[in-house]
Amino acid sequence: MITLLASLALLQATDPVPTDPPSEPTEASSEAPPETSGPVTDRDQVLAGINTYLNSVDTLQSRFIQIAPDGSFAEGDLALSRPGRLRLDYDEPNPLRIIADGTTVAVEDQALETIDRIPLRSTPLWWLLKPEIDIESDAAIVSMEREFGFLYLTLRDPSQEMEGEIMFVFAEPSYELREWYVTDALGEITRVSLTGMQSGMRLNPRLFVIPEPEDRRNSRRGR
């Protein structure tokens, strides 16, 4: 079964790189969610701003940096096309590729030639990729705090089908998404930061097509 980390495309590298993480994209710590100054008083206004920003994003491309609980890190390229579509290509030697095609999230291990699938609606990715985003209706809000120009929004799955929490970090006042932290059921924290973001470009729809395993394609060719 694909865990919460996998469903968020936060899988650790098969061969993690035991080195220091790259330079920090924000003020936040790479090992744990940052301490914040206190609860947000203008809650409704902030949620409206976040919803407006997320719903305004049609396409987006960026680099991402993923820091695992053991301090190892992986990097790669992210492409997003709302509604429903996302792709993460990890840099070598990590063989993972993660694709959401609108209904399904697939985790492909290109070295093992395997693909694991999970419904998009059963992953927290749905909170970012659904056609019309309304955070307060879509998720259980654990906390909402701000510090140093960033807004920290922690969410849980209201159905409790997915264990753990996710903290999204938005830059104020635009509420641009900068990074997220996932805390799993064991309290282990994984961080993903976005860098070099660009939006509004045309993306090839084939980027979000989930490939079939080689053996299945070969069997079809032999018919």
PDB file of C-alpha atoms in Angstrom:
ATOM      1  CA  MET A   1       0.000   0.000   0.000  1.00  0.00           C
ATOM      2  CA  ILE A   2       1.313   3.441  -0.869  1.00  0.00           C
ATOM      3  CA  THR A   3       1.820   5.503   2.271  1.00  0.00           C
ATOM      4  CA  LEU A   4       1.032   9.151   2.872  1.00  0.00           C
ATOM      5  CA  LEU A   5       4.570  10.073   1.873  1.00  0.00           C
ATOM      6  CA  ALA A   6       4.295   8.280  -1.448  1.00  0.00           C
ATOM      7  CA  SER A   7       0.897   9.763  -2.184  1.00  0.00           C
ATOM      8  CA  LEU A   8       2.434  13.188  -1.755  1.00  0.00           C
ATOM      9  CA  ALA A   9       5.350  12.332  -4.000  1.00  0.00           C
ATOM     10  CA  LEU A  10       7.662  12.552  -1.020  1.00  0.00           C
ATOM     11  CA  LEU A  11       9.335   9.169  -1.353  1.00  0.00           C
ATOM     12  CA  GLN A  12      12.942   8.938  -0.232  1.00  0.00           C
ATOM     13  CA  ALA A  13      15.609   8.159  -2.817  1.00  0.00           C
ATOM     14  CA  THR A  14      16.437   4.493  -3.308  1.00  0.00           C
ATOM     15  CA  ASP A  15      20.104   5.424  -2.800  1.00  0.00           C
ATOM     16  CA  PRO A  16      19.938   8.560  -0.597  1.00  0.00           C
ATOM     17  CA  VAL A  17      22.768  11.017  -0.886  1.00  0.00           C
ATOM     18  CA  PRO A  18      24.523  11.256   2.521  1.00  0.00           C
ATOM     19  CA  THR A  19      25.541  14.873   2.274  1.00  0.00           C
ATOM     20  CA  ASP A  20      24.452  18.259   3.471  1.00  0.00           C
ATOM     21  CA  PRO A  21      21.271  19.655   1.921  1.00  0.00           C
ATOM     22  CA  PRO A  22      21.521  22.508  -0.575  1.00  0.00           C
ATOM     23  CA  SER A  23      21.033  26.142   0.340  1.00  0.00           C
ATOM     24  CA  GLU A  24      17.776  26.977   2.041  1.00  0.00           C
ATOM     25  CA  PRO A  25      14.980  28.377  -0.164  1.00  0.00           C
ATOM     26  CA  THR A  26      13.185  29.959   2.842  1.00  0.00           C
ATOM     27  CA  GLU A  27      13.768  30.945   6.441  1.00  0.00           C
ATOM     28  CA  ALA A  28      12.554  27.520   7.613  1.00  0.00           C
ATOM     29  CA  SER A  29      14.670  24.724   9.085  1.00  0.00           C
ATOM     30  CA  SER A  30      15.381  21.697   6.912  1.00  0.00           C
ATOM     31  CA  GLU A  31      14.835  19.225   9.746  1.00  0.00           C
ATOM     32  CA  ALA A  32      11.527  20.255  11.303  1.00  0.00           C
ATOM     33  CA  PRO A  33       8.693  22.717  10.801  1.00  0.00           C
ATOM     34  CA  PRO A  34       9.726  26.128  12.111  1.00  0.00           C
ATOM     35  CA  GLU A  35       8.526  27.692  15.323  1.00  0.00           C
ATOM     36  CA  THR A  36       5.886  30.309  14.609  1.00  0.00           C
ATOM     37  CA  SER A  37       4.780  33.414  16.421  1.00  0.00           C
ATOM     38  CA  GLY A  38       1.145  32.621  17.034  1.00  0.00           C
ATOM     39  CA  PRO A  39      -2.271  31.960  15.553  1.00  0.00           C
ATOM     40  CA  VAL A  40      -3.624  33.994  12.668  1.00  0.00           C
ATOM     41  CA  THR A  41      -6.340  36.458  13.646  1.00  0.00           C
ATOM     42  CA  ASP A  42      -7.560  37.288  10.107  1.00  0.00           C
ATOM     43  CA  ARG A  43      -8.368  33.635   9.390  1.00  0.00           C
ATOM     44  CA  ASP A  44     -11.149  34.121   6.848  1.00  0.00           C
ATOM     45  CA  GLN A  45      -9.145  36.659   4.849  1.00  0.00           C
ATOM     46  CA  VAL A  46      -6.069  34.412   4.803  1.00  0.00           C
ATOM     47  CA  LEU A  47      -8.026  31.335   3.701  1.00  0.00           C
ATOM     48  CA  ALA A  48      -9.691  33.367   0.965  1.00  0.00           C
ATOM     49  CA  GLY A  49      -6.259  34.544  -0.208  1.00  0.00           C
ATOM     50  CA  ILE A  50      -4.859  31.010  -0.274  1.00  0.00           C
ATOM     51  CA  ASN A  51      -7.895  29.697  -2.155  1.00  0.00           C
ATOM     52  CA  THR A  52      -7.640  32.547  -4.663  1.00  0.00           C
ATOM     53  CA  TYR A  53      -3.952  31.881  -5.310  1.00  0.00           C
ATOM     54  CA  LEU A  54      -4.296  28.101  -5.653  1.00  0.00           C
ATOM     55  CA  ASN A  55      -7.336  28.374  -7.922  1.00  0.00           C
ATOM     56  CA  SER A  56      -5.494  30.899 -10.116  1.00  0.00           C
ATOM     57  CA  VAL A  57      -2.695  28.435 -10.909  1.00  0.00           C
ATOM     58  CA  ASP A  58      -3.360  26.673 -14.201  1.00  0.00           C
ATOM     59  CA  THR A  59       0.171  25.451 -14.953  1.00  0.00           C
ATOM     60  CA  LEU A  60       3.404  25.565 -12.999  1.00  0.00           C
ATOM     61  CA  GLN A  61       6.963  24.322 -13.341  1.00  0.00           C
ATOM     62  CA  SER A  62       9.738  24.333 -10.740  1.00  0.00           C
ATOM     63  CA  ARG A  63      12.696  22.511  -9.310  1.00  0.00           C
ATOM     64  CA  PHE A  64      12.084  20.708  -6.038  1.00  0.00           C
ATOM     65  CA  ILE A  65      14.339  19.712  -3.162  1.00  0.00           C
ATOM     66  CA  GLN A  66      13.209  16.869  -0.909  1.00  0.00           C
ATOM     67  CA  ILE A  67      14.819  16.366   2.509  1.00  0.00           C
ATOM     68  CA  ALA A  68      14.109  13.045   4.210  1.00  0.00           C
ATOM     69  CA  PRO A  69      13.906  12.473   7.967  1.00  0.00           C
ATOM     70  CA  ASP A  70      17.476  11.097   7.998  1.00  0.00           C
ATOM     71  CA  GLY A  71      18.824  14.275   6.393  1.00  0.00           C
ATOM     72  CA  SER A  72      19.398  12.777   2.939  1.00  0.00           C
ATOM     73  CA  PHE A  73      18.038  14.743   0.025  1.00  0.00           C
ATOM     74  CA  ALA A  74      16.895  14.349  -3.545  1.00  0.00           C
ATOM     75  CA  GLU A  75      16.169  16.899  -6.270  1.00  0.00           C
ATOM     76  CA  GLY A  76      14.146  16.957  -9.445  1.00  0.00           C
ATOM     77  CA  ASP A  77      11.665  18.738 -11.701  1.00  0.00           C
ATOM     78  CA  LEU A  78       7.993  19.367 -10.988  1.00  0.00           C
ATOM     79  CA  ALA A  79       5.272  20.103 -13.533  1.00  0.00           C
ATOM     80  CA  LEU A  80       1.673  20.855 -12.561  1.00  0.00           C
ATOM     81  CA  SER A  81      -1.425  21.347 -14.674  1.00  0.00           C
ATOM     82  CA  ARG A  82      -4.711  21.939 -12.889  1.00  0.00           C
ATOM     83  CA  PRO A  83      -7.063  20.374 -12.464  1.00  0.00           C
ATOM     84  CA  GLY A  84      -5.735  16.987 -11.498  1.00  0.00           C
ATOM     85  CA  ARG A  85      -2.322  16.669 -13.143  1.00  0.00           C
ATOM     86  CA  LEU A  86       1.154  16.663 -11.658  1.00  0.00           C
ATOM     87  CA  ARG A  87       4.526  15.124 -12.469  1.00  0.00           C
ATOM     88  CA  LEU A  88       7.745  14.805 -10.474  1.00  0.00           C
ATOM     89  CA  ASP A  89      10.911  13.571 -12.167  1.00  0.00           C
ATOM     90  CA  TYR A  90      13.698  12.803  -9.711  1.00  0.00           C
ATOM     91  CA  ASP A  91      17.292  13.442 -10.734  1.00  0.00           C
ATOM     92  CA  GLU A  92      19.553  10.437 -11.197  1.00  0.00           C
ATOM     93  CA  PRO A  93      20.426   8.126  -9.516  1.00  0.00           C
ATOM     94  CA  ASN A  94      16.917   8.113  -8.023  1.00  0.00           C
ATOM     95  CA  PRO A  95      14.772   5.982 -10.388  1.00  0.00           C
ATOM     96  CA  LEU A  96      11.405   7.339  -9.221  1.00  0.00           C
ATOM     97  CA  ARG A  97       8.892   9.208 -11.322  1.00  0.00           C
ATOM     98  CA  ILE A  98       5.493  10.244  -9.951  1.00  0.00           C
ATOM     99  CA  ILE A  99       2.553  11.162 -12.172  1.00  0.00           C
ATOM    100  CA  ALA A 100      -1.006  12.241 -11.388  1.00  0.00           C
ATOM    101  CA  ASP A 101      -3.179  11.991 -14.513  1.00  0.00           C
ATOM    102  CA  GLY A 102      -6.396  13.514 -13.178  1.00  0.00           C
ATOM    103  CA  THR A 103      -7.785  10.428 -11.461  1.00  0.00           C
ATOM    104  CA  THR A 104      -4.775   8.350 -10.382  1.00  0.00           C
ATOM    105  CA  VAL A 105      -1.383   8.946  -8.753  1.00  0.00           C
ATOM    106  CA  ALA A 106       1.253   6.520 -10.060  1.00  0.00           C
ATOM    107  CA  VAL A 107       4.670   5.944  -8.493  1.00  0.00           C
ATOM    108  CA  GLU A 108       6.965   4.485 -11.130  1.00  0.00           C
ATOM    109  CA  ASP A 109      10.274   2.828 -10.288  1.00  0.00           C
ATOM    110  CA  GLN A 110      12.089   2.937 -13.612  1.00  0.00           C
ATOM    111  CA  ALA A 111      14.857   0.626 -12.382  1.00  0.00           C
ATOM    112  CA  LEU A 112      12.500  -2.126 -11.240  1.00  0.00           C
ATOM    113  CA  GLU A 113       9.975  -1.391 -14.023  1.00  0.00           C
ATOM    114  CA  THR A 114       7.115  -1.275 -11.533  1.00  0.00           C
ATOM    115  CA  ILE A 115       4.198   1.116 -11.140  1.00  0.00           C
ATOM    116  CA  ASP A 116       2.098   1.495  -7.967  1.00  0.00           C
ATOM    117  CA  ARG A 117      -1.195   3.356  -8.202  1.00  0.00           C
ATOM    118  CA  ILE A 118      -3.544   5.084  -5.771  1.00  0.00           C
ATOM    119  CA  PRO A 119      -6.697   7.154  -6.442  1.00  0.00           C
ATOM    120  CA  LEU A 120      -5.927  10.869  -6.553  1.00  0.00           C
ATOM    121  CA  ARG A 121      -8.912  11.680  -4.339  1.00  0.00           C
ATOM    122  CA  SER A 122      -7.450   9.567  -1.526  1.00  0.00           C
ATOM    123  CA  THR A 123      -4.209  11.595  -1.387  1.00  0.00           C
ATOM    124  CA  PRO A 124      -3.481  15.097  -0.055  1.00  0.00           C
ATOM    125  CA  LEU A 125      -2.510  16.038  -3.628  1.00  0.00           C
ATOM    126  CA  TRP A 126      -6.245  16.403  -4.195  1.00  0.00           C
ATOM    127  CA  TRP A 127      -6.183  19.491  -1.959  1.00  0.00           C
ATOM    128  CA  LEU A 128      -3.921  21.197  -4.523  1.00  0.00           C
ATOM    129  CA  LEU A 129      -5.221  19.697  -7.764  1.00  0.00           C
ATOM    130  CA  LYS A 130      -9.016  19.576  -7.421  1.00  0.00           C
ATOM    131  CA  PRO A 131     -11.004  21.749  -9.861  1.00  0.00           C
ATOM    132  CA  GLU A 132     -12.223  24.201  -7.221  1.00  0.00           C
ATOM    133  CA  ILE A 133     -10.134  24.487  -4.061  1.00  0.00           C
ATOM    134  CA  ASP A 134     -11.729  25.477  -0.743  1.00  0.00           C
ATOM    135  CA  ILE A 135      -9.269  24.617   2.030  1.00  0.00           C
ATOM    136  CA  GLU A 136     -11.732  24.909   4.902  1.00  0.00           C
ATOM    137  CA  SER A 137     -14.209  22.568   3.216  1.00  0.00           C
ATOM    138  CA  ASP A 138     -11.600  20.192   1.798  1.00  0.00           C
ATOM    139  CA  ALA A 139      -9.470  19.524   4.900  1.00  0.00           C
ATOM    140  CA  ALA A 140      -9.391  19.684   8.679  1.00  0.00           C
ATOM    141  CA  ILE A 141      -7.332  22.735   9.668  1.00  0.00           C
ATOM    142  CA  VAL A 142      -5.003  21.898  12.568  1.00  0.00           C
ATOM    143  CA  SER A 143      -3.305  25.286  12.804  1.00  0.00           C
ATOM    144  CA  MET A 144      -2.623  28.444  10.840  1.00  0.00           C
ATOM    145  CA  GLU A 145       0.278  30.675  11.918  1.00  0.00           C
ATOM    146  CA  ARG A 146       2.688  33.216  10.461  1.00  0.00           C
ATOM    147  CA  GLU A 147       6.337  34.124  10.898  1.00  0.00           C
ATOM    148  CA  PHE A 148       8.883  36.195   8.928  1.00  0.00           C
ATOM    149  CA  GLY A 149       6.506  36.832   6.012  1.00  0.00           C
ATOM    150  CA  PHE A 150       5.401  33.211   5.647  1.00  0.00           C
ATOM    151  CA  LEU A 151       2.038  31.610   6.414  1.00  0.00           C
ATOM    152  CA  TYR A 152       2.139  28.070   7.856  1.00  0.00           C
ATOM    153  CA  LEU A 153      -1.045  26.056   7.296  1.00  0.00           C
ATOM    154  CA  THR A 154      -1.253  22.578   8.868  1.00  0.00           C
ATOM    155  CA  LEU A 155      -3.931  20.183   7.637  1.00  0.00           C
ATOM    156  CA  ARG A 156      -5.252  16.714   8.400  1.00  0.00           C
ATOM    157  CA  ASP A 157      -7.491  14.399   6.437  1.00  0.00           C
ATOM    158  CA  PRO A 158     -10.976  14.856   7.965  1.00  0.00           C
ATOM    159  CA  SER A 159     -11.894  11.251   7.114  1.00  0.00           C
ATOM    160  CA  GLN A 160      -8.744  10.007   8.924  1.00  0.00           C
ATOM    161  CA  GLU A 161      -8.027   7.620   6.049  1.00  0.00           C
ATOM    162  CA  MET A 162      -4.557   9.214   5.776  1.00  0.00           C
ATOM    163  CA  GLU A 163      -2.537   9.349   8.959  1.00  0.00           C
ATOM    164  CA  GLY A 164      -0.249  12.204   9.869  1.00  0.00           C
ATOM    165  CA  GLU A 165      -0.284  15.907   8.988  1.00  0.00           C
ATOM    166  CA  ILE A 166       0.923  18.206   6.236  1.00  0.00           C
ATOM    167  CA  MET A 167       2.107  21.782   6.719  1.00  0.00           C
ATOM    168  CA  PHE A 168       1.995  24.005   3.645  1.00  0.00           C
ATOM    169  CA  VAL A 169       4.172  27.132   3.641  1.00  0.00           C
ATOM    170  CA  PHE A 170       2.933  30.159   1.679  1.00  0.00           C
ATOM    171  CA  ALA A 171       4.760  33.458   1.084  1.00  0.00           C
ATOM    172  CA  GLU A 172       2.722  36.483   2.063  1.00  0.00           C
ATOM    173  CA  PRO A 173       1.082  38.602   0.789  1.00  0.00           C
ATOM    174  CA  SER A 174       0.685  36.676  -2.500  1.00  0.00           C
ATOM    175  CA  TYR A 175       0.245  33.274  -0.776  1.00  0.00           C
ATOM    176  CA  GLU A 176       2.560  31.653  -3.299  1.00  0.00           C
ATOM    177  CA  LEU A 177       3.215  28.044  -2.288  1.00  0.00           C
ATOM    178  CA  ARG A 178       6.892  27.620  -1.352  1.00  0.00           C
ATOM    179  CA  GLU A 179       7.208  24.279   0.457  1.00  0.00           C
ATOM    180  CA  TRP A 180       5.526  21.646   2.568  1.00  0.00           C
ATOM    181  CA  TYR A 181       6.361  19.369   5.488  1.00  0.00           C
ATOM    182  CA  VAL A 182       4.783  15.948   5.920  1.00  0.00           C
ATOM    183  CA  THR A 183       4.666  14.389   9.384  1.00  0.00           C
ATOM    184  CA  ASP A 184       3.798  10.697   9.172  1.00  0.00           C
ATOM    185  CA  ALA A 185       2.124   8.467  11.765  1.00  0.00           C
ATOM    186  CA  LEU A 186       5.512   7.807  13.415  1.00  0.00           C
ATOM    187  CA  GLY A 187       6.332  11.499  13.707  1.00  0.00           C
ATOM    188  CA  GLU A 188       8.941  11.395  10.925  1.00  0.00           C
ATOM    189  CA  ILE A 189       9.137  14.643   8.950  1.00  0.00           C
ATOM    190  CA  THR A 190       9.875  15.033   5.240  1.00  0.00           C
ATOM    191  CA  ARG A 191      10.300  18.462   3.656  1.00  0.00           C
ATOM    192  CA  VAL A 192       9.842  19.476   0.018  1.00  0.00           C
ATOM    193  CA  SER A 193      10.807  22.967  -1.178  1.00  0.00           C
ATOM    194  CA  LEU A 194      10.020  24.527  -4.554  1.00  0.00           C
ATOM    195  CA  THR A 195      12.559  26.763  -6.298  1.00  0.00           C
ATOM    196  CA  GLY A 196      12.634  28.661  -9.579  1.00  0.00           C
ATOM    197  CA  MET A 197       8.864  28.542  -9.999  1.00  0.00           C
ATOM    198  CA  GLN A 198       7.285  29.669 -13.260  1.00  0.00           C
ATOM    199  CA  SER A 199       3.583  29.615 -14.104  1.00  0.00           C
ATOM    200  CA  GLY A 200       1.234  30.115 -17.017  1.00  0.00           C
ATOM    201  CA  MET A 201       3.216  28.159 -19.599  1.00  0.00           C
ATOM    202  CA  ARG A 202       1.839  25.588 -22.029  1.00  0.00           C
ATOM    203  CA  LEU A 203       2.621  22.035 -20.935  1.00  0.00           C
ATOM    204  CA  ASN A 204       2.520  18.961 -23.154  1.00  0.00           C
ATOM    205  CA  PRO A 205      -0.477  16.818 -22.039  1.00  0.00           C
ATOM    206  CA  ARG A 206       1.654  13.704 -22.575  1.00  0.00           C
ATOM    207  CA  LEU A 207       3.702  14.665 -19.516  1.00  0.00           C
ATOM    208  CA  PHE A 208       0.780  13.481 -17.409  1.00  0.00           C
ATOM    209  CA  VAL A 209       0.133  10.152 -19.117  1.00  0.00           C
ATOM    210  CA  ILE A 210       0.930   7.221 -16.835  1.00  0.00           C
ATOM    211  CA  PRO A 211       3.128   4.729 -18.713  1.00  0.00           C
ATOM    212  CA  GLU A 212       2.326   1.068 -18.849  1.00  0.00           C
ATOM    213  CA  PRO A 213       4.786  -1.552 -17.592  1.00  0.00           C
ATOM    214  CA  GLU A 214       7.126  -2.896 -20.285  1.00  0.00           C
ATOM    215  CA  ASP A 215       5.784  -6.414 -20.025  1.00  0.00           C
ATOM    216  CA  ARG A 216       2.256  -5.197 -20.670  1.00  0.00           C
ATOM    217  CA  ARG A 217       3.340  -3.169 -23.700  1.00  0.00           C
ATOM    218  CA  ASN A 218       5.350  -6.069 -25.056  1.00  0.00           C
ATOM    219  CA  SER A 219       2.431  -8.472 -24.676  1.00  0.00           C
ATOM    220  CA  ARG A 220       0.252  -6.110 -26.681  1.00  0.00           C
ATOM    221  CA  ARG A 221       2.823  -5.828 -29.448  1.00  0.00           C
ATOM    222  CA  GLY A 222       2.858  -9.606 -29.757  1.00  0.00           C
ATOM    223  CA  ARG A 223      -0.844  -9.886 -30.395  1.00  0.00           C
TER     224      ARG A 223
END
